[in-house]
Amino acid sequence: MKRILSFLLVITLLMTTMLAGCGQKSPSSSANQGNSSNANSSTNTTTDLTLWTFVGLHAQMYNAAAKRWNETYPNQKINLKVVTYPYEDMHNKLLVALQSGVGVPDIADIELGRFPQFLKGTPQLADLTDLVAQDKDKYIQSRLELYSKDGKLYGLPTHGGAVMAFYNKDILDKAGIDPSTIKTWDDFIAAGKIVKEKTGKPMLAVSQTAMWEFNTMIGQQGSDYFDENGNVILDNDTNIKTLQFLHDMIYKDQIAVIPPGGQPDTTQAYGWIDKGNVAAVVMPFWFMSRFVSYMKDLKGKIIVEPAPIWKDENKYPTVGQGGTGTVVPSAGKHVDIAKKFLAFAKETKEANLEIWNTLGFDPPRWDVWPQLATDPGDNQYTQYFVNGKDIFKILYDSTKGNIVSLRSTQLNVTANDLMANQVLYKVLKANSATAEQALKAAANELRKDKNSGQ
């Protein structure tokens, strides 16, 4: 009798397991279908996803995307929890989580300057190459290269980062300057001298704790910190000449100043710029979101134009700067559905249009630019700027998608630290070293690190 009862118990358990396995689709299998059959399924699933970011504006985009996802796939919903940490805290916390395998988020934003740290050795990140396979030629290629290693893509870009010039119309009007006539950096210097003479205002806010203007200027000339083989070229003639040019804008021409906070993209600088203390900032396209969010008094007073170019040495009209690669940690609990949601939120043509509508960024997919040049829509960004309806046409006509980015290597974190805390500090702030002296000293430090295998 005991043998019969035991046999019946085993059969019952097996039948229960089989029925449970047939009664519900897993999140990954259901999401993988990616079509209307999900909506017609009689089974509902909800997957909890955690996303880490360091930019509050990005959280808005992801939450909006989660809402659209749940409307599109009502039977395959996600419960997205977006956590916004301070910049350093988030990146350090993510590094520890990936190394330990404990507390790993399903999705995370990684800033461009820190991204090389996450590509060391074998990346603890899911391969995202398949997400862009069909649309790869529609992307600004330099943006994909920033988040790739050995032919594999590990981060989806957030924007093109094309550097533009943002002019204060009130200041330029008082000086009698039409910003559309400023084509070259020589033109910019000449206009700056008139602005300073007639208004007493500096023409440009120059960064010392970041490299926005320096990187833009050397990138336009086809220069970089490293060559294609990873060799240090930071102290080449082009870079020395360019840094000297920035130095002279401050100390010789006296038309530029370092803003509060050390660079334009700081809380201190936002307030300073908002009070009309400078005629122009030369920053990436995404800086429009900073104007709209943090510089309310300048609404209707800022004109967006192409960045000035070099008269003779220019190779590229602008440079892509800043950036965030969104990743899916391979140790996450829901890798498959996290990848599908990430593609839904950032990869599709519709998602790239939403990047513009929600964040005011220039989307990394080049194929939406012609549409936005013709019809940018009506949003807070087109409403804020004097020429808001024409911004994308100006960007499109001036670049045609020809946007280069400086190379990203394992030494970039060290290079950025040396530039901000030694090179730019000594040359632009303290005026205690020549451009050549400071760049050669930093380049030699980088060569030592490279030779030591760091």
PDB file of N, CA and C in Angstrom, residues 294-337:
ATOM      1  N   TYR A 294      16.912  75.274 -16.321  1.00  0.00           N
ATOM      2  CA  TYR A 294      17.578  76.002 -15.248  1.00  0.00           C
ATOM      3  C   TYR A 294      17.804  77.496 -15.511  1.00  0.00           C
ATOM      4  N   MET A 295      17.525  77.962 -16.717  1.00  0.00           N
ATOM      5  CA  MET A 295      17.761  79.380 -17.038  1.00  0.00           C
ATOM      6  C   MET A 295      16.488  80.001 -17.602  1.00  0.00           C
ATOM      7  N   LYS A 296      15.506  80.115 -16.747  1.00  0.00           N
ATOM      8  CA  LYS A 296      14.170  80.552 -17.146  1.00  0.00           C
ATOM      9  C   LYS A 296      14.140  81.995 -17.657  1.00  0.00           C
ATOM     10  N   ASP A 297      14.999  82.852 -17.106  1.00  0.00           N
ATOM     11  CA  ASP A 297      14.959  84.268 -17.467  1.00  0.00           C
ATOM     12  C   ASP A 297      15.450  84.526 -18.891  1.00  0.00           C
ATOM     13  N   LEU A 298      16.126  83.558 -19.480  1.00  0.00           N
ATOM     14  CA  LEU A 298      16.657  83.747 -20.826  1.00  0.00           C
ATOM     15  C   LEU A 298      15.716  83.227 -21.916  1.00  0.00           C
ATOM     16  N   LYS A 299      14.527  82.801 -21.540  1.00  0.00           N
ATOM     17  CA  LYS A 299      13.583  82.324 -22.543  1.00  0.00           C
ATOM     18  C   LYS A 299      13.290  83.444 -23.538  1.00  0.00           C
ATOM     19  N   GLY A 300      13.389  83.121 -24.823  1.00  0.00           N
ATOM     20  CA  GLY A 300      13.159  84.104 -25.870  1.00  0.00           C
ATOM     21  C   GLY A 300      14.339  85.023 -26.124  1.00  0.00           C
ATOM     22  N   LYS A 301      15.511  84.710 -25.521  1.00  0.00           N
ATOM     23  CA  LYS A 301      16.674  85.583 -25.665  1.00  0.00           C
ATOM     24  C   LYS A 301      17.912  84.860 -26.203  1.00  0.00           C
ATOM     25  N   ILE A 302      17.822  83.550 -26.425  1.00  0.00           N
ATOM     26  CA  ILE A 302      18.980  82.782 -26.867  1.00  0.00           C
ATOM     27  C   ILE A 302      18.814  82.346 -28.322  1.00  0.00           C
ATOM     28  N   ILE A 303      19.838  82.626 -29.119  1.00  0.00           N
ATOM     29  CA  ILE A 303      19.870  82.228 -30.530  1.00  0.00           C
ATOM     30  C   ILE A 303      20.867  81.079 -30.675  1.00  0.00           C
ATOM     31  N   VAL A 304      20.471  80.031 -31.373  1.00  0.00           N
ATOM     32  CA  VAL A 304      21.345  78.876 -31.595  1.00  0.00           C
ATOM     33  C   VAL A 304      21.902  78.933 -33.018  1.00  0.00           C
ATOM     34  N   GLU A 305      23.218  78.842 -33.128  1.00  0.00           N
ATOM     35  CA  GLU A 305      23.890  78.873 -34.423  1.00  0.00           C
ATOM     36  C   GLU A 305      24.959  77.774 -34.465  1.00  0.00           C
ATOM     37  N   PRO A 306      25.482  77.450 -35.673  1.00  0.00           N
ATOM     38  CA  PRO A 306      26.579  76.482 -35.745  1.00  0.00           C
ATOM     39  C   PRO A 306      27.793  76.978 -34.971  1.00  0.00           C
ATOM     40  N   ALA A 307      28.570  76.067 -34.448  1.00  0.00           N
ATOM     41  CA  ALA A 307      29.811  76.452 -33.779  1.00  0.00           C
ATOM     42  C   ALA A 307      30.755  77.071 -34.802  1.00  0.00           C
ATOM     43  N   PRO A 308      31.526  78.082 -34.412  1.00  0.00           N
ATOM     44  CA  PRO A 308      32.519  78.643 -35.336  1.00  0.00           C
ATOM     45  C   PRO A 308      33.501  77.564 -35.782  1.00  0.00           C
ATOM     46  N   ILE A 309      34.067  77.724 -36.955  1.00  0.00           N
ATOM     47  CA  ILE A 309      35.031  76.749 -37.469  1.00  0.00           C
ATOM     48  C   ILE A 309      36.384  77.432 -37.685  1.00  0.00           C
ATOM     49  N   TRP A 310      37.405  76.631 -37.955  1.00  0.00           N
ATOM     50  CA  TRP A 310      38.740  77.161 -38.233  1.00  0.00           C
ATOM     51  C   TRP A 310      38.830  77.524 -39.707  1.00  0.00           C
ATOM     52  N   LYS A 311      39.400  78.663 -39.988  1.00  0.00           N
ATOM     53  CA  LYS A 311      39.419  79.187 -41.357  1.00  0.00           C
ATOM     54  C   LYS A 311      40.126  78.253 -42.329  1.00  0.00           C
ATOM     55  N   ASP A 312      41.285  77.733 -41.930  1.00  0.00           N
ATOM     56  CA  ASP A 312      42.096  76.933 -42.854  1.00  0.00           C
ATOM     57  C   ASP A 312      42.211  75.458 -42.472  1.00  0.00           C
ATOM     58  N   GLU A 313      42.220  75.179 -41.157  1.00  0.00           N
ATOM     59  CA  GLU A 313      42.528  73.814 -40.712  1.00  0.00           C
ATOM     60  C   GLU A 313      41.301  72.957 -40.438  1.00  0.00           C
ATOM     61  N   ASN A 314      40.098  73.487 -40.692  1.00  0.00           N
ATOM     62  CA  ASN A 314      38.894  72.749 -40.282  1.00  0.00           C
ATOM     63  C   ASN A 314      38.669  71.492 -41.114  1.00  0.00           C
ATOM     64  N   LYS A 315      38.438  70.362 -40.451  1.00  0.00           N
ATOM     65  CA  LYS A 315      38.102  69.107 -41.120  1.00  0.00           C
ATOM     66  C   LYS A 315      36.672  68.672 -40.838  1.00  0.00           C
ATOM     67  N   TYR A 316      36.166  69.048 -39.670  1.00  0.00           N
ATOM     68  CA  TYR A 316      34.813  68.664 -39.281  1.00  0.00           C
ATOM     69  C   TYR A 316      34.058  69.907 -38.814  1.00  0.00           C
ATOM     70  N   PRO A 317      32.779  70.030 -39.178  1.00  0.00           N
ATOM     71  CA  PRO A 317      32.008  71.223 -38.790  1.00  0.00           C
ATOM     72  C   PRO A 317      31.752  71.316 -37.293  1.00  0.00           C
ATOM     73  N   THR A 318      31.633  70.174 -36.659  1.00  0.00           N
ATOM     74  CA  THR A 318      31.403  70.167 -35.224  1.00  0.00           C
ATOM     75  C   THR A 318      31.895  68.847 -34.648  1.00  0.00           C
ATOM     76  N   VAL A 319      31.821  68.738 -33.330  1.00  0.00           N
ATOM     77  CA  VAL A 319      32.313  67.557 -32.630  1.00  0.00           C
ATOM     78  C   VAL A 319      31.226  67.063 -31.685  1.00  0.00           C
ATOM     79  N   GLY A 320      31.053  65.754 -31.603  1.00  0.00           N
ATOM     80  CA  GLY A 320      30.096  65.176 -30.667  1.00  0.00           C
ATOM     81  C   GLY A 320      30.732  65.083 -29.293  1.00  0.00           C
ATOM     82  N   GLN A 321      30.086  65.697 -28.296  1.00  0.00           N
ATOM     83  CA  GLN A 321      30.670  65.699 -26.956  1.00  0.00           C
ATOM     84  C   GLN A 321      29.657  65.299 -25.903  1.00  0.00           C
ATOM     85  N   GLY A 322      30.204  64.806 -24.797  1.00  0.00           N
ATOM     86  CA  GLY A 322      29.344  64.271 -23.759  1.00  0.00           C
ATOM     87  C   GLY A 322      28.725  62.975 -24.267  1.00  0.00           C
ATOM     88  N   GLY A 323      27.962  62.352 -23.432  1.00  0.00           N
ATOM     89  CA  GLY A 323      27.303  61.134 -23.890  1.00  0.00           C
ATOM     90  C   GLY A 323      27.019  60.175 -22.761  1.00  0.00           C
ATOM     91  N   THR A 324      26.016  59.373 -22.989  1.00  0.00           N
ATOM     92  CA  THR A 324      25.630  58.338 -22.043  1.00  0.00           C
ATOM     93  C   THR A 324      25.333  57.064 -22.809  1.00  0.00           C
ATOM     94  N   GLY A 325      26.030  55.999 -22.470  1.00  0.00           N
ATOM     95  CA  GLY A 325      25.739  54.694 -23.043  1.00  0.00           C
ATOM     96  C   GLY A 325      24.896  53.912 -22.052  1.00  0.00           C
ATOM     97  N   THR A 326      23.722  53.499 -22.471  1.00  0.00           N
ATOM     98  CA  THR A 326      22.839  52.744 -21.575  1.00  0.00           C
ATOM     99  C   THR A 326      23.105  51.257 -21.752  1.00  0.00           C
ATOM    100  N   VAL A 327      23.345  50.574 -20.647  1.00  0.00           N
ATOM    101  CA  VAL A 327      23.800  49.188 -20.676  1.00  0.00           C
ATOM    102  C   VAL A 327      22.808  48.260 -19.977  1.00  0.00           C
ATOM    103  N   VAL A 328      22.961  46.980 -20.281  1.00  0.00           N
ATOM    104  CA  VAL A 328      22.227  45.922 -19.596  1.00  0.00           C
ATOM    105  C   VAL A 328      23.262  44.999 -18.960  1.00  0.00           C
ATOM    106  N   PRO A 329      23.463  45.060 -17.651  1.00  0.00           N
ATOM    107  CA  PRO A 329      24.429  44.174 -17.005  1.00  0.00           C
ATOM    108  C   PRO A 329      24.087  42.713 -17.257  1.00  0.00           C
ATOM    109  N   SER A 330      25.089  41.933 -17.596  1.00  0.00           N
ATOM    110  CA  SER A 330      24.857  40.517 -17.911  1.00  0.00           C
ATOM    111  C   SER A 330      24.449  39.714 -16.690  1.00  0.00           C
ATOM    112  N   ALA A 331      24.685  40.259 -15.479  1.00  0.00           N
ATOM    113  CA  ALA A 331      24.287  39.562 -14.255  1.00  0.00           C
ATOM    114  C   ALA A 331      22.899  39.972 -13.785  1.00  0.00           C
ATOM    115  N   GLY A 332      22.212  40.787 -14.573  1.00  0.00           N
ATOM    116  CA  GLY A 332      20.864  41.195 -14.210  1.00  0.00           C
ATOM    117  C   GLY A 332      19.888  40.028 -14.209  1.00  0.00           C
ATOM    118  N   LYS A 333      18.776  40.204 -13.519  1.00  0.00           N
ATOM    119  CA  LYS A 333      17.807  39.115 -13.399  1.00  0.00           C
ATOM    120  C   LYS A 333      16.952  38.929 -14.644  1.00  0.00           C
ATOM    121  N   HIS A 334      16.807  39.983 -15.443  1.00  0.00           N
ATOM    122  CA  HIS A 334      15.888  39.924 -16.588  1.00  0.00           C
ATOM    123  C   HIS A 334      16.565  40.485 -17.829  1.00  0.00           C
ATOM    124  N   VAL A 335      17.658  39.886 -18.243  1.00  0.00           N
ATOM    125  CA  VAL A 335      18.468  40.416 -19.332  1.00  0.00           C
ATOM    126  C   VAL A 335      17.670  40.538 -20.632  1.00  0.00           C
ATOM    127  N   ASP A 336      16.924  39.499 -20.983  1.00  0.00           N
ATOM    128  CA  ASP A 336      16.207  39.499 -22.267  1.00  0.00           C
ATOM    129  C   ASP A 336      15.190  40.632 -22.355  1.00  0.00           C
ATOM    130  N   ILE A 337      14.340  40.726 -21.367  1.00  0.00           N
ATOM    131  CA  ILE A 337      13.300  41.756 -21.437  1.00  0.00           C
ATOM    132  C   ILE A 337      13.897  43.141 -21.205  1.00  0.00           C
TER     133      ILE A 337
END
